[in-house]
Tab-separated table of C-alpha atoms in Angstrom:
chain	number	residue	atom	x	y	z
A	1	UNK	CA	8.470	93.580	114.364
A	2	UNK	CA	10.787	91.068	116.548
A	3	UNK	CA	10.652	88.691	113.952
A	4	UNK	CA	12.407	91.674	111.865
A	5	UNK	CA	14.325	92.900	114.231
A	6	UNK	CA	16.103	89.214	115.501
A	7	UNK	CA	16.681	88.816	111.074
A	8	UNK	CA	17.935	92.046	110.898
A	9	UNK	CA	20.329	91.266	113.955
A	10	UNK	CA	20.741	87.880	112.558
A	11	UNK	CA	22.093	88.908	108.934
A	12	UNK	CA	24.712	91.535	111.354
A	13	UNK	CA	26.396	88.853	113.357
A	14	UNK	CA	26.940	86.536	110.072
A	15	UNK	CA	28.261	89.540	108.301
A	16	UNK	CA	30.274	90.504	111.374
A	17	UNK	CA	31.433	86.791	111.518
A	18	UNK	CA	32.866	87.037	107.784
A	19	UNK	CA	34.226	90.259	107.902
A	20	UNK	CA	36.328	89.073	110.796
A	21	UNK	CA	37.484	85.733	109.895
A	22	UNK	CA	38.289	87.220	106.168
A	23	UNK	CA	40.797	89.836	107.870
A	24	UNK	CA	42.226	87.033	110.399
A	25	UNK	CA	42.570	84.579	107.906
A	26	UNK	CA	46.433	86.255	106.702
A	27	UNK	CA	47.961	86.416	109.500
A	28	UNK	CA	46.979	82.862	110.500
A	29	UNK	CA	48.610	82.215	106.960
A	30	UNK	CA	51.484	84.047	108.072
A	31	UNK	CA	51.706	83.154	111.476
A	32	UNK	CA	51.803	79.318	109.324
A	33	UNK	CA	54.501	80.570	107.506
A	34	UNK	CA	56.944	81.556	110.331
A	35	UNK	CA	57.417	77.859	111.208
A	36	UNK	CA	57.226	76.389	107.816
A	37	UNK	CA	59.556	78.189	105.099
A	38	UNK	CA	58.279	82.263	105.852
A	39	UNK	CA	59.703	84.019	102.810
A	40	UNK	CA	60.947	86.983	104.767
A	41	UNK	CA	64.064	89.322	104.144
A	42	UNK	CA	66.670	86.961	104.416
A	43	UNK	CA	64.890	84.296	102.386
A	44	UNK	CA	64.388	87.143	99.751
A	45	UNK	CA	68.102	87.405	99.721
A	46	UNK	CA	69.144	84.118	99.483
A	47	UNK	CA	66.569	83.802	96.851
A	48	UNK	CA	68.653	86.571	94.966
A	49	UNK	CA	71.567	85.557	95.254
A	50	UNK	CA	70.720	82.127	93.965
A	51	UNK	CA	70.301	84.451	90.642
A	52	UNK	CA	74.078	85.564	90.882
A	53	UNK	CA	75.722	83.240	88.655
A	54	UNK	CA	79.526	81.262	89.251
A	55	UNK	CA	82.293	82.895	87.814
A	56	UNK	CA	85.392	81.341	86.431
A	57	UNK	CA	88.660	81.057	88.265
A	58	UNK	CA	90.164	82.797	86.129
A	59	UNK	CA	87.752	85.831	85.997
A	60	UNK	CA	89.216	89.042	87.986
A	61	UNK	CA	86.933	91.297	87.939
A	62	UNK	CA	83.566	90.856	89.627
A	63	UNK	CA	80.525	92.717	89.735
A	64	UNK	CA	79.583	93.810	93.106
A	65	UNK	CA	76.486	91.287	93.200
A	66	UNK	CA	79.180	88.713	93.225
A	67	UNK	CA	80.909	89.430	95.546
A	68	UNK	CA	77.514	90.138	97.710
A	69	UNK	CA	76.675	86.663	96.840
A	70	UNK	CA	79.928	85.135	98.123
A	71	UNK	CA	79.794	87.040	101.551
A	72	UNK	CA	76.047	86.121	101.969
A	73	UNK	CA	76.921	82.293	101.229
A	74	UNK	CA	75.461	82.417	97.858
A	75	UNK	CA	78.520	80.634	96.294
A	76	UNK	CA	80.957	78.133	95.734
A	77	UNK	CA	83.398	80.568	97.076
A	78	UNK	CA	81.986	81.361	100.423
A	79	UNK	CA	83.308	78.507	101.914
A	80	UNK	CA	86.769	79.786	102.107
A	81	UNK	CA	87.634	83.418	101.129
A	82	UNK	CA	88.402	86.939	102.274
A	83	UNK	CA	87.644	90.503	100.922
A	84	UNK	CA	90.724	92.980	101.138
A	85	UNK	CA	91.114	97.022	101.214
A	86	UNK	CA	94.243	97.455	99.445
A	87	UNK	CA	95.412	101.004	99.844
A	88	UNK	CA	99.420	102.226	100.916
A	89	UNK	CA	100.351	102.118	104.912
A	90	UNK	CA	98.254	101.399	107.603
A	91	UNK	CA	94.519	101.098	107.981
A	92	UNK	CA	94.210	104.414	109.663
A	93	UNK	CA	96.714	105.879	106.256
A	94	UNK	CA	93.632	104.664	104.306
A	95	UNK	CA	91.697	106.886	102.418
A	96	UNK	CA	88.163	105.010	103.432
A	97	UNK	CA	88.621	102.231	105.079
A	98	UNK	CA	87.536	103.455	108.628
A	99	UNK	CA	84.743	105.763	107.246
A	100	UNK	CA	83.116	102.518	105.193
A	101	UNK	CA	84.412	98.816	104.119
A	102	UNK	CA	82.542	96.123	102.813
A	103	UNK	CA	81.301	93.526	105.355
A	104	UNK	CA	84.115	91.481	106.867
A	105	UNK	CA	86.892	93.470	104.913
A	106	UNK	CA	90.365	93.433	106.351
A	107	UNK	CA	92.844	96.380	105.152
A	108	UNK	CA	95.958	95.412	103.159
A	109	UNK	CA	99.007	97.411	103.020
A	110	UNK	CA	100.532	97.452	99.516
A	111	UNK	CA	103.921	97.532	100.486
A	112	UNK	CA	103.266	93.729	101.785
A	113	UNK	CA	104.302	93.218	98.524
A	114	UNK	CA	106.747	95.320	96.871
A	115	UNK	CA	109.615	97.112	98.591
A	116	UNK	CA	113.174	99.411	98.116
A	117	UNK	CA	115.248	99.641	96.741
A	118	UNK	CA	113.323	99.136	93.446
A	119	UNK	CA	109.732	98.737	94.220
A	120	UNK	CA	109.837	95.476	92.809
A	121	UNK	CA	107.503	92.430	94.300
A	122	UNK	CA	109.266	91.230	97.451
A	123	UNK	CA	111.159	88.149	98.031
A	124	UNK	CA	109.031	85.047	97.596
A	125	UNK	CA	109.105	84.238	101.304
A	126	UNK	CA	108.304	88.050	102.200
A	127	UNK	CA	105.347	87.506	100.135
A	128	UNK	CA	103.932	84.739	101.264
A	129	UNK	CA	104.026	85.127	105.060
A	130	UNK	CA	102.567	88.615	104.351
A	131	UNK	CA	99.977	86.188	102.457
A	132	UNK	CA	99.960	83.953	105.818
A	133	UNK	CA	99.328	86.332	107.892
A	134	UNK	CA	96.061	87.220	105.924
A	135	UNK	CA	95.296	83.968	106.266
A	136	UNK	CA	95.466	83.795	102.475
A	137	UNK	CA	96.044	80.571	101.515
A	138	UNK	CA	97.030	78.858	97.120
A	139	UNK	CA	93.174	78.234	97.564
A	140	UNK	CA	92.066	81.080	99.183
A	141	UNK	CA	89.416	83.750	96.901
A	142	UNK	CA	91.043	87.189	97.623
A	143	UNK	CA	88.471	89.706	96.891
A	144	UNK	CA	90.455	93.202	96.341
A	145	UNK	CA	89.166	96.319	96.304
A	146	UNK	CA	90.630	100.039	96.920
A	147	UNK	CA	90.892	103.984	96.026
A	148	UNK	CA	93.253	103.543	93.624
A	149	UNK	CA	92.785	100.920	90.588
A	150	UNK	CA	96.167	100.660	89.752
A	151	UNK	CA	97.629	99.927	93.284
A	152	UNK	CA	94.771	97.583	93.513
A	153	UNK	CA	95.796	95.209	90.542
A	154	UNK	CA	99.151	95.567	91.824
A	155	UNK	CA	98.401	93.569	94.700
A	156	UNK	CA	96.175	90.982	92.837
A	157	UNK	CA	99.179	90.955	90.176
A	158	UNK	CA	101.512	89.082	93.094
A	159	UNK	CA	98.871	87.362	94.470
A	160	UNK	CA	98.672	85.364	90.826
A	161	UNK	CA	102.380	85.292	90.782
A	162	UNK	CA	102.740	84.245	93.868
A	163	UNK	CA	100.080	81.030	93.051
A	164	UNK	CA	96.593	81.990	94.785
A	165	UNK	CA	94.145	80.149	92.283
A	166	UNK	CA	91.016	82.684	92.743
A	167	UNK	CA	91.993	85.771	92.631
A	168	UNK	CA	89.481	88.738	91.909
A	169	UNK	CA	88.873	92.558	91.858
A	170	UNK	CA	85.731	94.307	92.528
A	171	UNK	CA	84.995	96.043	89.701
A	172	UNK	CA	84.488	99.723	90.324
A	173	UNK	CA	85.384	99.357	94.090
A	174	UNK	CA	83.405	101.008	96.918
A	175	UNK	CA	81.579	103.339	93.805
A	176	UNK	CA	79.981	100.205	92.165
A	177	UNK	CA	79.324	98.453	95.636
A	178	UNK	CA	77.090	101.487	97.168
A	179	UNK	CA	75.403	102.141	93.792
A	180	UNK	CA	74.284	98.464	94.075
A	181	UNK	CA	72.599	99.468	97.057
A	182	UNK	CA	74.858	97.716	99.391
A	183	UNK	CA	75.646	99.105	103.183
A	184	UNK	CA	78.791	99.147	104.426
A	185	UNK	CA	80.553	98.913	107.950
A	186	UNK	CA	83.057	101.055	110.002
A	187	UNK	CA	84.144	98.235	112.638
A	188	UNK	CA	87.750	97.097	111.976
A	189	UNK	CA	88.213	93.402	111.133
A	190	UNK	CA	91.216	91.598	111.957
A	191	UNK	CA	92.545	88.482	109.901
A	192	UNK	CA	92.920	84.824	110.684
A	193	UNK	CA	96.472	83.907	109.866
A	194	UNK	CA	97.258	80.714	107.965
A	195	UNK	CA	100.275	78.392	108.664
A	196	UNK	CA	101.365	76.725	105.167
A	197	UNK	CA	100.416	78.571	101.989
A	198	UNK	CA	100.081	75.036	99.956
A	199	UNK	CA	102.897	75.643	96.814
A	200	UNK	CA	106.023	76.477	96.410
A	201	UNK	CA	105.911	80.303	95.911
A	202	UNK	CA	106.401	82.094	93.308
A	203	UNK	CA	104.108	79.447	91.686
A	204	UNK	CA	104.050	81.544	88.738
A	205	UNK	CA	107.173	83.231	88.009
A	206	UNK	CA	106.754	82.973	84.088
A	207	UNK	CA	104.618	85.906	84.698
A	208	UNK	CA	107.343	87.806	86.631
A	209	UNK	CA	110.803	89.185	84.286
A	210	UNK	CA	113.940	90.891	85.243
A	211	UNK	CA	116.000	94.257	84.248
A	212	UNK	CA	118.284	91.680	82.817
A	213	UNK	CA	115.818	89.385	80.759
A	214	UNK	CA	114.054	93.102	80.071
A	215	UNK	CA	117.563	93.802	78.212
A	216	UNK	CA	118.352	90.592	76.627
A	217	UNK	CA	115.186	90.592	74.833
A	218	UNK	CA	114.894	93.930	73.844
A	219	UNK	CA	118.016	93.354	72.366
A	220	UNK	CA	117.820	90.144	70.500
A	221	UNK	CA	113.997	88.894	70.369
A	222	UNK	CA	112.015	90.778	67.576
A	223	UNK	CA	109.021	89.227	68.521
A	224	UNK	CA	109.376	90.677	72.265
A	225	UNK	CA	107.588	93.720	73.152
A	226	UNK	CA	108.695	95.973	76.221
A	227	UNK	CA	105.361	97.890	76.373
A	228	UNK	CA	105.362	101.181	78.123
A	229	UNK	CA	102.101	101.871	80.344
A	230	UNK	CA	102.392	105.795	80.826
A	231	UNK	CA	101.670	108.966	79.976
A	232	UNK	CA	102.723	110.023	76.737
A	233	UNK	CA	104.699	112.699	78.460
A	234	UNK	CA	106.448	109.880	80.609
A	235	UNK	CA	107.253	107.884	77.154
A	236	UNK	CA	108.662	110.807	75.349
A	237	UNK	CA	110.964	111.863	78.161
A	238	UNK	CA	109.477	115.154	78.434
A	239	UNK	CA	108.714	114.454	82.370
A	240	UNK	CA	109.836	111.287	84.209
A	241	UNK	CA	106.348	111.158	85.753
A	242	UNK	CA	107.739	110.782	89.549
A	243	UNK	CA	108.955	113.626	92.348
A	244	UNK	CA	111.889	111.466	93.408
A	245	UNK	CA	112.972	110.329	89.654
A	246	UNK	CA	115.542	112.732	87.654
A	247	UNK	CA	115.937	111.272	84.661
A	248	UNK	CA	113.125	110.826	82.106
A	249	UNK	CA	113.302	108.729	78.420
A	250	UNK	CA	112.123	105.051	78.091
A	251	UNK	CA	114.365	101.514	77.718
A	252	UNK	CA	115.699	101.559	73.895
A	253	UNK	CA	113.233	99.595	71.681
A	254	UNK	CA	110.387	100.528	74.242
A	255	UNK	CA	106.795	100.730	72.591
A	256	UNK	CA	103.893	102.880	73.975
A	257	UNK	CA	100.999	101.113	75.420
A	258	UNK	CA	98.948	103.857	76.770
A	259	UNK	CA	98.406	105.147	80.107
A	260	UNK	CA	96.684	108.030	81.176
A	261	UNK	CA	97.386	112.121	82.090
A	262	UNK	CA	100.299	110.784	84.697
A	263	UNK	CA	101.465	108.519	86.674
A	264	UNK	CA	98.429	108.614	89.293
A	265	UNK	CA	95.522	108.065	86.641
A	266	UNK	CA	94.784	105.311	84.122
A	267	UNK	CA	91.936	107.486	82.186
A	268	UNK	CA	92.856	105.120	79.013
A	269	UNK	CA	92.257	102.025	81.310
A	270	UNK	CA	89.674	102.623	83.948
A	271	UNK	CA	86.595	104.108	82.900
A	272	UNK	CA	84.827	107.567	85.020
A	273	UNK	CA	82.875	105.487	87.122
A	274	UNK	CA	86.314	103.010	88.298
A	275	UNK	CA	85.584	100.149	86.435
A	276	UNK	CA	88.039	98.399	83.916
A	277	UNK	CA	88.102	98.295	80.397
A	278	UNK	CA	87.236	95.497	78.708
A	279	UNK	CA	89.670	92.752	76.791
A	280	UNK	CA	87.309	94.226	73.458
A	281	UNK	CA	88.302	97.409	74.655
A	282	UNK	CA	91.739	97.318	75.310
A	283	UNK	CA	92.238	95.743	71.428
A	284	UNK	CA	90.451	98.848	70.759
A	285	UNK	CA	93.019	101.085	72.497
A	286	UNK	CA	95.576	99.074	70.724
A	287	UNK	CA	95.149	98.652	67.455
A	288	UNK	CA	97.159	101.635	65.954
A	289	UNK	CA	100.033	100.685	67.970
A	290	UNK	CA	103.768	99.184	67.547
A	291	UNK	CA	102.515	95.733	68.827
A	292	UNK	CA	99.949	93.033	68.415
A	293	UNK	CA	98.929	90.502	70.214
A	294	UNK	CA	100.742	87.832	68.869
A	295	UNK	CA	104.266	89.423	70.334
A	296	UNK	CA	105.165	88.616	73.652
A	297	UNK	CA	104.324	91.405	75.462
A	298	UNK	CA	105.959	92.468	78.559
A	299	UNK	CA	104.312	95.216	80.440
A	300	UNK	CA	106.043	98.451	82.443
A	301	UNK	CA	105.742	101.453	84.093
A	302	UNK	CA	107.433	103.718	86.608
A	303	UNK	CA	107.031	101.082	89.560
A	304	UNK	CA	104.791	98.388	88.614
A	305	UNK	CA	101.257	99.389	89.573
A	306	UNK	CA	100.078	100.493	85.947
A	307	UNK	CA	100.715	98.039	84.065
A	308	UNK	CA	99.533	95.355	86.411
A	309	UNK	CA	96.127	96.487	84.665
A	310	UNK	CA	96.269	95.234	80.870
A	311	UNK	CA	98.548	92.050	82.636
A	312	UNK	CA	95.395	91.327	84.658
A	313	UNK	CA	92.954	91.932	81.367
A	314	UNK	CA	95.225	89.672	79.330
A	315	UNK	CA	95.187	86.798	82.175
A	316	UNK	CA	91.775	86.948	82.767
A	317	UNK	CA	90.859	86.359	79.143
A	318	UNK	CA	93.198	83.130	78.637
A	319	UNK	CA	96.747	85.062	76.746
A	320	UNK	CA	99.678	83.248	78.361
A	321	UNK	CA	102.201	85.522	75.986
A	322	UNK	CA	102.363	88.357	78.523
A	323	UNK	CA	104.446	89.058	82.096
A	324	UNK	CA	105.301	92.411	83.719
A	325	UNK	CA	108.903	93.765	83.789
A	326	UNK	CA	108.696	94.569	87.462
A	327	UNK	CA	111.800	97.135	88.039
A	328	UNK	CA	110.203	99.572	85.523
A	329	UNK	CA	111.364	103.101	84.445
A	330	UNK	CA	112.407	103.379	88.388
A	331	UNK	CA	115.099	100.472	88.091
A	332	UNK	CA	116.400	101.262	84.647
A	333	UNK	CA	117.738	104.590	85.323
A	334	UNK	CA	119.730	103.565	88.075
A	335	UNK	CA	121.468	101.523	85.440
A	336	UNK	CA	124.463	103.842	83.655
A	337	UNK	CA	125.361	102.106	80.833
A	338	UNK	CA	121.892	101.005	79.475
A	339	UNK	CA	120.157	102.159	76.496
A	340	UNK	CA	117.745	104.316	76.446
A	341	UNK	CA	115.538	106.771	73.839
A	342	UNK	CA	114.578	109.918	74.361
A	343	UNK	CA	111.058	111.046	72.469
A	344	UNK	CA	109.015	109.166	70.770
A	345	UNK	CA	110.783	106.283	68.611
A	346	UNK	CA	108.153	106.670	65.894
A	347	UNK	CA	108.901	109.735	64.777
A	348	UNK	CA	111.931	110.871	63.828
A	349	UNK	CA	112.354	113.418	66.962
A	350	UNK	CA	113.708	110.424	69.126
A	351	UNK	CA	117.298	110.461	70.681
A	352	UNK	CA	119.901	107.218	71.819
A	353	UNK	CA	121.981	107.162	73.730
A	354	UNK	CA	122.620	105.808	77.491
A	355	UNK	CA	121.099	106.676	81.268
A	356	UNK	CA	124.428	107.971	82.116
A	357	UNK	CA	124.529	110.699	79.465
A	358	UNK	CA	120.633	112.091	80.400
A	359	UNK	CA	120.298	115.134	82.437
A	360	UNK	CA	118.465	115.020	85.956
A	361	UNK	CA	115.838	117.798	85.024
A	362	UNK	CA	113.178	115.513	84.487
A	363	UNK	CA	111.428	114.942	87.883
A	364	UNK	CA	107.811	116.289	88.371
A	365	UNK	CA	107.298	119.076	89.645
């Protein structure tokens, strides 16, 4: 019976033995791993972001994996960039950017850029000390995101002018970035300001024309194209899109590009969910028009935040044939004598004649 009984006990303590080293053998294999290469969160994320690939330089807008990637350290770019709420006035005038920003983002007030009495880009050396003191630097990546798509290309339209190599937008802003999955922080961040920018700016100024050029070409270049980015409303002269505009019509020899409802949404650009059309897309939207792509095309709207979008679509797919016509609608009807049409110049309900002639019952009500 105590031979039984000391086997019976015999086969417990082996099996107790097993059981036990079996359920401590993991976390000695983990406790291994701590020391020697653990793959834990932040491995898991590195790992990741390893799958995110490069972009070109020339690429503007970026999936919001991307740009994860570059503020992890998961790219080329990390090594020297900054991420950028563009939206008008102050941080606290933003519509988001103290409620939620994307890790490390600094707030950018458009009107760095563009000022009265046009709302044209600012003098090159406004520009680039407002780039200086974002510490934005020719080889800087600006990451740009904000509320309002058009007002966001603005700004990455004069950074490009202006000669910043790497310039990109976050494609469907703060919408894309928490559908990813990504958090985002309240705590304002304040930038490190740069000393010498690195060119001569505007290091692009092919890519910038005047009311003057605007007029010259319109006038005696059959292959330029002044392309209206508005409403249909705005392009006909039935509204002049703006509060603080009276007259409404279009440059003579204008052609409509598309738009949106108004001036203050790009439905024809931007798709419901905030990100851009594509290059494929845009021909698309184009091809019934009164241009091609083989014109030089010159884009326009009221003040130059509209058609910064199908500039930054052309420039990201390789066209060089393209600039913006900064002063817009806004500076052309403070001009008297220039031409201008009235409806739509491909029918036969449109009018010429000059801005001093139209009547100042066009602003938006």
């Amino acid at each position: 019976m105590k031979k039984r009984f000391f086997a019976l006990l015999l086969v417990i303590v082996l099996m107790t033995s097993v059981f036990v080293g079996c359920t401590q053998q993991p976390k000695e294999s983990n406790d291994a791993l701590v020391g020697e290469g653990e793959i834990d969160k932040e491995t898991q994320d590195k790992n990741e972001q390893e799958k995110v690939e490069p972009v070109d330089i020339k690429k503007v807008f970026v999936s919001p994996q991307w740009v994860k990637s570059v503020i992890d350290g998961g790219q080329e770019e990390s090594k020297n960039y900054i991420v950028l709420e563009a939206s008008w006035g102050t941080a606290n005038d933003s519509p988001d950017y103290n409620t939620g920003h994307l890790a490390g983002a600094v707030h950018v007030d458009i009107a760095s850029i563009e000022g009265e009495p046009y709302w044209n880009l600012k003098s090159p050396e406004e520009v680039e000390q407002a780039m200086l003191d974002l510490g934005i630097t020719k080889d800087t990546t600006v990451i740009l995101y904000g509320s309002d798509p058009s007002g966001t290309a603005r700004v990455a339209y004069a950074y490009i002018w202006a000669g910043v190599e790497n310039v990109k937008i976050l494609d469907g802003s703060l919408n894309a970035w928490t559908k990813a999955g990504y958090e985002l922080e309240t705590a304002a961040n304040a930038p490190t300001p740069a000393t010498e920018f690195g060119a001569v700016v505007p290091a692009n100024p092919e890519y910038w024309l005047s009311i003057e050029d605007a007029a010259k070409k319109l006038e005696g270049d059959p292959n330029f194209k002044l392309v209206s980015i508005r409403s249909y409303k705005e392009f006909n002269g039935e509204t002049s899109g703006y509060s603080y505009i009276d007259k409404g019509g279009e440059p003579k020899g204008a052609v409509w590009g598309k738009g949106g409802s108004d001036p203050y949404h790009m439905e024809d650009y931007v798709h419901e969910d905030g990100t851009y059309i594509t290059m494929d897309e845009m021909k698309e939207l184009w091809k019934d028009l009164d241009f091609t792509l083989e014109n030089e095309l010159s884009f326009y709207c009221g003040t130059g935040w509209r058609a910064s979008i199908p500039f930054l679509i052309m420039y990201e797919n390789g066209y060089t044939n393209m600039n913006m016509y900064d002063g817009g609608w806004y500076q052309w009807q403070m001009n008297d004598n220039l031409p201008v049409q009235v409806g739509d110049p491909t029918t036969d309900q449109v009018k010429y004649t000059t801005v001093g002639d139209l009547p100042n019952d066009k602003a938006a009500k």
